[in-house]
Amino acid sequence: LQGSFEAGFKAHYYYADHLHRLGAKLLRECNFREAKMRMGQARDQLDKSGKLCHDGYFAPGVAHGFRLRTWHADDYLTGVLAYQDGYDLWQQRKPEEALALFQHADEVLGKLRTPQNRRPAADSEEAKMLAEVRRMINFLEGAGIRPAAEPETE
């Protein structure tokens, strides 16, 4: 990196790191919607830092692992929010819409991989959430419920 590109890269990279840490803190506090927003902002900042690198020279070496953690957390939050919205709809006696959201959560959470491209460990939060999502899907499908075409979201 030359001249002000390095300063610009570092500014976006460290701001992304700050937003990611804030998102992780919000996730631990179960503030999922705010955490997802911060993780998305972190991903955007990370993408901006990568655009400042000549031919992607600096980004893969420095930001690649961080980028994977950010995307992983963002996908995990998407799945958690879909599950929570589905559970709320199930409680409101709207099982068709709930099933559609549970299936969306299953799709998102089923694709999660660690930075080493492995599935999350069986005792991880991600695996436990996926098991709960699949339990709800099996329950609703076992009751003969068919998913709605377009689930309601808040």
mmCIF file with all atom_site columns, C-alpha atoms in Angstrom:
data_model
loop_
_atom_site.group_PDB
_atom_site.id
_atom_site.type_symbol
_atom_site.label_atom_id
_atom_site.label_alt_id
_atom_site.label_comp_id
_atom_site.label_asym_id
_atom_site.label_entity_id
_atom_site.label_seq_id
_atom_site.pdbx_PDB_ins_code
_atom_site.Cartn_x
_atom_site.Cartn_y
_atom_site.Cartn_z
_atom_site.occupancy
_atom_site.B_iso_or_equiv
_atom_site.pdbx_formal_charge
_atom_site.auth_seq_id
_atom_site.auth_comp_id
_atom_site.auth_asym_id
_atom_site.auth_atom_id
_atom_site.pdbx_PDB_model_num
ATOM 1   C CA . LEU A 1 1   ? 0.000   0.000   0.000  1.00 0.00 ? 1   LEU A CA 1
ATOM 2   C CA . GLN A 1 2   ? 1.208   3.477   -0.777 1.00 0.00 ? 2   GLN A CA 1
ATOM 3   C CA . GLY A 1 3   ? 0.521   6.917   0.572  1.00 0.00 ? 3   GLY A CA 1
ATOM 4   C CA . SER A 1 4   ? -2.900  7.488   2.034  1.00 0.00 ? 4   SER A CA 1
ATOM 5   C CA . PHE A 1 5   ? -4.174  4.074   0.913  1.00 0.00 ? 5   PHE A CA 1
ATOM 6   C CA . GLU A 1 6   ? -2.573  2.435   3.930  1.00 0.00 ? 6   GLU A CA 1
ATOM 7   C CA . ALA A 1 7   ? -4.174  4.911   6.319  1.00 0.00 ? 7   ALA A CA 1
ATOM 8   C CA . GLY A 1 8   ? -7.539  4.429   4.611  1.00 0.00 ? 8   GLY A CA 1
ATOM 9   C CA . PHE A 1 9   ? -7.206  0.654   4.747  1.00 0.00 ? 9   PHE A CA 1
ATOM 10  C CA . LYS A 1 10  ? -6.329  0.710   8.439  1.00 0.00 ? 10  LYS A CA 1
ATOM 11  C CA . ALA A 1 11  ? -9.152  3.114   9.276  1.00 0.00 ? 11  ALA A CA 1
ATOM 12  C CA . HIS A 1 12  ? -11.787 0.901   7.636  1.00 0.00 ? 12  HIS A CA 1
ATOM 13  C CA . TYR A 1 13  ? -10.208 -2.294  8.969  1.00 0.00 ? 13  TYR A CA 1
ATOM 14  C CA . TYR A 1 14  ? -10.022 -1.129  12.594 1.00 0.00 ? 14  TYR A CA 1
ATOM 15  C CA . TYR A 1 15  ? -13.508 0.382   12.456 1.00 0.00 ? 15  TYR A CA 1
ATOM 16  C CA . ALA A 1 16  ? -14.768 -2.958  11.120 1.00 0.00 ? 16  ALA A CA 1
ATOM 17  C CA . ASP A 1 17  ? -13.018 -4.710  14.001 1.00 0.00 ? 17  ASP A CA 1
ATOM 18  C CA . HIS A 1 18  ? -14.675 -2.321  16.468 1.00 0.00 ? 18  HIS A CA 1
ATOM 19  C CA . LEU A 1 19  ? -18.123 -2.908  14.939 1.00 0.00 ? 19  LEU A CA 1
ATOM 20  C CA . HIS A 1 20  ? -17.577 -6.662  14.948 1.00 0.00 ? 20  HIS A CA 1
ATOM 21  C CA . ARG A 1 21  ? -16.618 -6.649  18.639 1.00 0.00 ? 21  ARG A CA 1
ATOM 22  C CA . LEU A 1 22  ? -19.658 -4.503  19.407 1.00 0.00 ? 22  LEU A CA 1
ATOM 23  C CA . GLY A 1 23  ? -21.847 -6.931  17.460 1.00 0.00 ? 23  GLY A CA 1
ATOM 24  C CA . ALA A 1 24  ? -20.373 -9.884  19.362 1.00 0.00 ? 24  ALA A CA 1
ATOM 25  C CA . LYS A 1 25  ? -21.084 -8.133  22.668 1.00 0.00 ? 25  LYS A CA 1
ATOM 26  C CA . LEU A 1 26  ? -24.685 -7.449  21.597 1.00 0.00 ? 26  LEU A CA 1
ATOM 27  C CA . LEU A 1 27  ? -25.002 -11.081 20.532 1.00 0.00 ? 27  LEU A CA 1
ATOM 28  C CA . ARG A 1 28  ? -23.907 -12.270 23.988 1.00 0.00 ? 28  ARG A CA 1
ATOM 29  C CA . GLU A 1 29  ? -26.545 -9.922  25.447 1.00 0.00 ? 29  GLU A CA 1
ATOM 30  C CA . CYS A 1 30  ? -29.200 -11.519 23.141 1.00 0.00 ? 30  CYS A CA 1
ATOM 31  C CA . ASN A 1 31  ? -29.801 -8.221  21.334 1.00 0.00 ? 31  ASN A CA 1
ATOM 32  C CA . PHE A 1 32  ? -29.917 -10.017 17.980 1.00 0.00 ? 32  PHE A CA 1
ATOM 33  C CA . ARG A 1 33  ? -31.328 -7.307  15.730 1.00 0.00 ? 33  ARG A CA 1
ATOM 34  C CA . GLU A 1 34  ? -28.812 -4.691  16.851 1.00 0.00 ? 34  GLU A CA 1
ATOM 35  C CA . ALA A 1 35  ? -25.999 -7.264  16.657 1.00 0.00 ? 35  ALA A CA 1
ATOM 36  C CA . LYS A 1 36  ? -26.953 -8.144  13.069 1.00 0.00 ? 36  LYS A CA 1
ATOM 37  C CA . MET A 1 37  ? -26.948 -4.480  12.123 1.00 0.00 ? 37  MET A CA 1
ATOM 38  C CA . ARG A 1 38  ? -23.446 -3.985  13.600 1.00 0.00 ? 38  ARG A CA 1
ATOM 39  C CA . MET A 1 39  ? -22.121 -7.142  11.940 1.00 0.00 ? 39  MET A CA 1
ATOM 40  C CA . GLY A 1 40  ? -23.464 -5.904  8.598  1.00 0.00 ? 40  GLY A CA 1
ATOM 41  C CA . GLN A 1 41  ? -21.768 -2.553  9.119  1.00 0.00 ? 41  GLN A CA 1
ATOM 42  C CA . ALA A 1 42  ? -18.522 -4.355  9.970  1.00 0.00 ? 42  ALA A CA 1
ATOM 43  C CA . ARG A 1 43  ? -18.748 -6.360  6.740  1.00 0.00 ? 43  ARG A CA 1
ATOM 44  C CA . ASP A 1 44  ? -19.329 -3.141  4.764  1.00 0.00 ? 44  ASP A CA 1
ATOM 45  C CA . GLN A 1 45  ? -16.280 -1.482  6.341  1.00 0.00 ? 45  GLN A CA 1
ATOM 46  C CA . LEU A 1 46  ? -14.190 -4.555  5.648  1.00 0.00 ? 46  LEU A CA 1
ATOM 47  C CA . ASP A 1 47  ? -15.251 -4.513  2.009  1.00 0.00 ? 47  ASP A CA 1
ATOM 48  C CA . LYS A 1 48  ? -14.248 -0.838  1.808  1.00 0.00 ? 48  LYS A CA 1
ATOM 49  C CA . SER A 1 49  ? -10.818 -1.640  3.240  1.00 0.00 ? 49  SER A CA 1
ATOM 50  C CA . GLY A 1 50  ? -10.332 -4.346  0.607  1.00 0.00 ? 50  GLY A CA 1
ATOM 51  C CA . LYS A 1 51  ? -11.099 -1.894  -2.196 1.00 0.00 ? 51  LYS A CA 1
ATOM 52  C CA . LEU A 1 52  ? -8.115  0.194   -1.123 1.00 0.00 ? 52  LEU A CA 1
ATOM 53  C CA . CYS A 1 53  ? -5.696  -2.663  -1.705 1.00 0.00 ? 53  CYS A CA 1
ATOM 54  C CA . HIS A 1 54  ? -3.835  -2.910  -4.988 1.00 0.00 ? 54  HIS A CA 1
ATOM 55  C CA . ASP A 1 55  ? -4.841  -6.217  -6.627 1.00 0.00 ? 55  ASP A CA 1
ATOM 56  C CA . GLY A 1 56  ? -6.058  -7.468  -3.254 1.00 0.00 ? 56  GLY A CA 1
ATOM 57  C CA . TYR A 1 57  ? -2.440  -7.693  -2.038 1.00 0.00 ? 57  TYR A CA 1
ATOM 58  C CA . PHE A 1 58  ? -2.953  -6.678  1.580  1.00 0.00 ? 58  PHE A CA 1
ATOM 59  C CA . ALA A 1 59  ? -6.535  -7.791  2.226  1.00 0.00 ? 59  ALA A CA 1
ATOM 60  C CA . PRO A 1 60  ? -6.114  -11.563 1.942  1.00 0.00 ? 60  PRO A CA 1
ATOM 61  C CA . GLY A 1 61  ? -3.172  -11.629 4.311  1.00 0.00 ? 61  GLY A CA 1
ATOM 62  C CA . VAL A 1 62  ? -4.631  -9.346  6.948  1.00 0.00 ? 62  VAL A CA 1
ATOM 63  C CA . ALA A 1 63  ? -8.380  -9.268  6.646  1.00 0.00 ? 63  ALA A CA 1
ATOM 64  C CA . HIS A 1 64  ? -9.353  -12.686 5.304  1.00 0.00 ? 64  HIS A CA 1
ATOM 65  C CA . GLY A 1 65  ? -9.853  -14.420 8.674  1.00 0.00 ? 65  GLY A CA 1
ATOM 66  C CA . PHE A 1 66  ? -11.662 -11.403 10.088 1.00 0.00 ? 66  PHE A CA 1
ATOM 67  C CA . ARG A 1 67  ? -13.910 -11.237 7.018  1.00 0.00 ? 67  ARG A CA 1
ATOM 68  C CA . LEU A 1 68  ? -14.841 -14.912 7.468  1.00 0.00 ? 68  LEU A CA 1
ATOM 69  C CA . ARG A 1 69  ? -15.671 -14.374 11.156 1.00 0.00 ? 69  ARG A CA 1
ATOM 70  C CA . THR A 1 70  ? -17.847 -11.371 10.268 1.00 0.00 ? 70  THR A CA 1
ATOM 71  C CA . TRP A 1 71  ? -19.746 -13.190 7.528  1.00 0.00 ? 71  TRP A CA 1
ATOM 72  C CA . HIS A 1 72  ? -20.185 -16.246 9.761  1.00 0.00 ? 72  HIS A CA 1
ATOM 73  C CA . ALA A 1 73  ? -21.619 -14.146 12.591 1.00 0.00 ? 73  ALA A CA 1
ATOM 74  C CA . ASP A 1 74  ? -23.887 -12.273 10.189 1.00 0.00 ? 74  ASP A CA 1
ATOM 75  C CA . ASP A 1 75  ? -25.248 -15.544 8.748  1.00 0.00 ? 75  ASP A CA 1
ATOM 76  C CA . TYR A 1 76  ? -25.700 -16.980 12.233 1.00 0.00 ? 76  TYR A CA 1
ATOM 77  C CA . LEU A 1 77  ? -27.681 -13.911 13.269 1.00 0.00 ? 77  LEU A CA 1
ATOM 78  C CA . THR A 1 78  ? -29.837 -14.151 10.138 1.00 0.00 ? 78  THR A CA 1
ATOM 79  C CA . GLY A 1 79  ? -30.708 -17.721 11.095 1.00 0.00 ? 79  GLY A CA 1
ATOM 80  C CA . VAL A 1 80  ? -31.387 -16.824 14.730 1.00 0.00 ? 80  VAL A CA 1
ATOM 81  C CA . LEU A 1 81  ? -33.658 -13.937 13.755 1.00 0.00 ? 81  LEU A CA 1
ATOM 82  C CA . ALA A 1 82  ? -35.590 -16.107 11.291 1.00 0.00 ? 82  ALA A CA 1
ATOM 83  C CA . TYR A 1 83  ? -36.032 -18.707 14.046 1.00 0.00 ? 83  TYR A CA 1
ATOM 84  C CA . GLN A 1 84  ? -37.192 -16.109 16.559 1.00 0.00 ? 84  GLN A CA 1
ATOM 85  C CA . ASP A 1 85  ? -39.643 -14.548 14.100 1.00 0.00 ? 85  ASP A CA 1
ATOM 86  C CA . GLY A 1 86  ? -40.919 -18.025 13.243 1.00 0.00 ? 86  GLY A CA 1
ATOM 87  C CA . TYR A 1 87  ? -41.338 -18.892 16.901 1.00 0.00 ? 87  TYR A CA 1
ATOM 88  C CA . ASP A 1 88  ? -43.282 -15.669 17.471 1.00 0.00 ? 88  ASP A CA 1
ATOM 89  C CA . LEU A 1 89  ? -45.583 -16.534 14.556 1.00 0.00 ? 89  LEU A CA 1
ATOM 90  C CA . TRP A 1 90  ? -46.044 -20.049 15.924 1.00 0.00 ? 90  TRP A CA 1
ATOM 91  C CA . GLN A 1 91  ? -47.063 -18.560 19.280 1.00 0.00 ? 91  GLN A CA 1
ATOM 92  C CA . GLN A 1 92  ? -49.564 -16.348 17.410 1.00 0.00 ? 92  GLN A CA 1
ATOM 93  C CA . ARG A 1 93  ? -51.128 -19.518 15.908 1.00 0.00 ? 93  ARG A CA 1
ATOM 94  C CA . LYS A 1 94  ? -49.712 -18.929 12.419 1.00 0.00 ? 94  LYS A CA 1
ATOM 95  C CA . PRO A 1 95  ? -47.945 -22.266 11.848 1.00 0.00 ? 95  PRO A CA 1
ATOM 96  C CA . GLU A 1 96  ? -47.693 -21.999 8.035  1.00 0.00 ? 96  GLU A CA 1
ATOM 97  C CA . GLU A 1 97  ? -45.780 -18.721 8.221  1.00 0.00 ? 97  GLU A CA 1
ATOM 98  C CA . ALA A 1 98  ? -43.718 -20.044 11.136 1.00 0.00 ? 98  ALA A CA 1
ATOM 99  C CA . LEU A 1 99  ? -42.700 -23.148 9.186  1.00 0.00 ? 99  LEU A CA 1
ATOM 100 C CA . ALA A 1 100 ? -41.559 -21.022 6.238  1.00 0.00 ? 100 ALA A CA 1
ATOM 101 C CA . LEU A 1 101 ? -39.304 -19.000 8.545  1.00 0.00 ? 101 LEU A CA 1
ATOM 102 C CA . PHE A 1 102 ? -37.986 -22.123 10.299 1.00 0.00 ? 102 PHE A CA 1
ATOM 103 C CA . GLN A 1 103 ? -37.084 -23.556 6.887  1.00 0.00 ? 103 GLN A CA 1
ATOM 104 C CA . HIS A 1 104 ? -35.286 -20.321 5.989  1.00 0.00 ? 104 HIS A CA 1
ATOM 105 C CA . ALA A 1 105 ? -33.374 -20.479 9.296  1.00 0.00 ? 105 ALA A CA 1
ATOM 106 C CA . ASP A 1 106 ? -32.476 -24.116 8.562  1.00 0.00 ? 106 ASP A CA 1
ATOM 107 C CA . GLU A 1 107 ? -31.164 -23.172 5.130  1.00 0.00 ? 107 GLU A CA 1
ATOM 108 C CA . VAL A 1 108 ? -28.989 -20.353 6.481  1.00 0.00 ? 108 VAL A CA 1
ATOM 109 C CA . LEU A 1 109 ? -27.707 -22.190 9.557  1.00 0.00 ? 109 LEU A CA 1
ATOM 110 C CA . GLY A 1 110 ? -27.071 -25.375 7.572  1.00 0.00 ? 110 GLY A CA 1
ATOM 111 C CA . LYS A 1 111 ? -24.528 -23.528 5.403  1.00 0.00 ? 111 LYS A CA 1
ATOM 112 C CA . LEU A 1 112 ? -22.426 -22.203 8.298  1.00 0.00 ? 112 LEU A CA 1
ATOM 113 C CA . ARG A 1 113 ? -18.741 -23.070 8.203  1.00 0.00 ? 113 ARG A CA 1
ATOM 114 C CA . THR A 1 114 ? -15.787 -22.145 10.377 1.00 0.00 ? 114 THR A CA 1
ATOM 115 C CA . PRO A 1 115 ? -12.905 -20.136 8.877  1.00 0.00 ? 115 PRO A CA 1
ATOM 116 C CA . GLN A 1 116 ? -11.236 -23.527 8.241  1.00 0.00 ? 116 GLN A CA 1
ATOM 117 C CA . ASN A 1 117 ? -14.323 -24.507 6.129  1.00 0.00 ? 117 ASN A CA 1
ATOM 118 C CA . ARG A 1 118 ? -15.552 -27.054 8.678  1.00 0.00 ? 118 ARG A CA 1
ATOM 119 C CA . ARG A 1 119 ? -19.005 -27.430 10.138 1.00 0.00 ? 119 ARG A CA 1
ATOM 120 C CA . PRO A 1 120 ? -19.386 -25.954 13.643 1.00 0.00 ? 120 PRO A CA 1
ATOM 121 C CA . ALA A 1 121 ? -18.651 -28.380 16.484 1.00 0.00 ? 121 ALA A CA 1
ATOM 122 C CA . ALA A 1 122 ? -21.577 -30.473 17.746 1.00 0.00 ? 122 ALA A CA 1
ATOM 123 C CA . ASP A 1 123 ? -21.599 -28.699 21.120 1.00 0.00 ? 123 ASP A CA 1
ATOM 124 C CA . SER A 1 124 ? -21.390 -25.170 19.653 1.00 0.00 ? 124 SER A CA 1
ATOM 125 C CA . GLU A 1 125 ? -24.176 -22.596 19.863 1.00 0.00 ? 125 GLU A CA 1
ATOM 126 C CA . GLU A 1 126 ? -24.584 -22.792 16.102 1.00 0.00 ? 126 GLU A CA 1
ATOM 127 C CA . ALA A 1 127 ? -25.149 -26.571 16.169 1.00 0.00 ? 127 ALA A CA 1
ATOM 128 C CA . LYS A 1 128 ? -27.580 -26.287 19.095 1.00 0.00 ? 128 LYS A CA 1
ATOM 129 C CA . MET A 1 129 ? -29.578 -23.599 17.284 1.00 0.00 ? 129 MET A CA 1
ATOM 130 C CA . LEU A 1 130 ? -29.689 -25.697 14.108 1.00 0.00 ? 130 LEU A CA 1
ATOM 131 C CA . ALA A 1 131 ? -30.918 -28.699 16.115 1.00 0.00 ? 131 ALA A CA 1
ATOM 132 C CA . GLU A 1 132 ? -33.697 -26.582 17.660 1.00 0.00 ? 132 GLU A CA 1
ATOM 133 C CA . VAL A 1 133 ? -34.731 -25.233 14.252 1.00 0.00 ? 133 VAL A CA 1
ATOM 134 C CA . ARG A 1 134 ? -34.886 -28.752 12.828 1.00 0.00 ? 134 ARG A CA 1
ATOM 135 C CA . ARG A 1 135 ? -36.869 -29.947 15.851 1.00 0.00 ? 135 ARG A CA 1
ATOM 136 C CA . MET A 1 136 ? -39.508 -27.279 15.175 1.00 0.00 ? 136 MET A CA 1
ATOM 137 C CA . ILE A 1 137 ? -39.599 -28.114 11.459 1.00 0.00 ? 137 ILE A CA 1
ATOM 138 C CA . ASN A 1 138 ? -40.094 -31.817 12.215 1.00 0.00 ? 138 ASN A CA 1
ATOM 139 C CA . PHE A 1 139 ? -42.813 -31.000 14.741 1.00 0.00 ? 139 PHE A CA 1
ATOM 140 C CA . LEU A 1 140 ? -44.775 -28.798 12.335 1.00 0.00 ? 140 LEU A CA 1
ATOM 141 C CA . GLU A 1 141 ? -44.311 -31.090 9.339  1.00 0.00 ? 141 GLU A CA 1
ATOM 142 C CA . GLY A 1 142 ? -45.355 -34.022 11.522 1.00 0.00 ? 142 GLY A CA 1
ATOM 143 C CA . ALA A 1 143 ? -48.574 -32.151 12.270 1.00 0.00 ? 143 ALA A CA 1
ATOM 144 C CA . GLY A 1 144 ? -49.237 -31.863 8.519  1.00 0.00 ? 144 GLY A CA 1
ATOM 145 C CA . ILE A 1 145 ? -48.441 -28.144 8.260  1.00 0.00 ? 145 ILE A CA 1
ATOM 146 C CA . ARG A 1 146 ? -47.305 -26.834 4.885  1.00 0.00 ? 146 ARG A CA 1
ATOM 147 C CA . PRO A 1 147 ? -45.145 -23.684 4.691  1.00 0.00 ? 147 PRO A CA 1
ATOM 148 C CA . ALA A 1 148 ? -46.662 -20.388 3.561  1.00 0.00 ? 148 ALA A CA 1
ATOM 149 C CA . ALA A 1 149 ? -45.454 -18.970 0.273  1.00 0.00 ? 149 ALA A CA 1
ATOM 150 C CA . GLU A 1 150 ? -44.273 -15.706 1.814  1.00 0.00 ? 150 GLU A CA 1
ATOM 151 C CA . PRO A 1 151 ? -43.844 -15.578 5.609  1.00 0.00 ? 151 PRO A CA 1
ATOM 152 C CA . GLU A 1 152 ? -44.875 -12.465 7.485  1.00 0.00 ? 152 GLU A CA 1
ATOM 153 C CA . THR A 1 153 ? -42.020 -10.549 9.083  1.00 0.00 ? 153 THR A CA 1
ATOM 154 C CA . GLU A 1 154 ? -42.003 -7.591  11.396 1.00 0.00 ? 154 GLU A CA 1
#
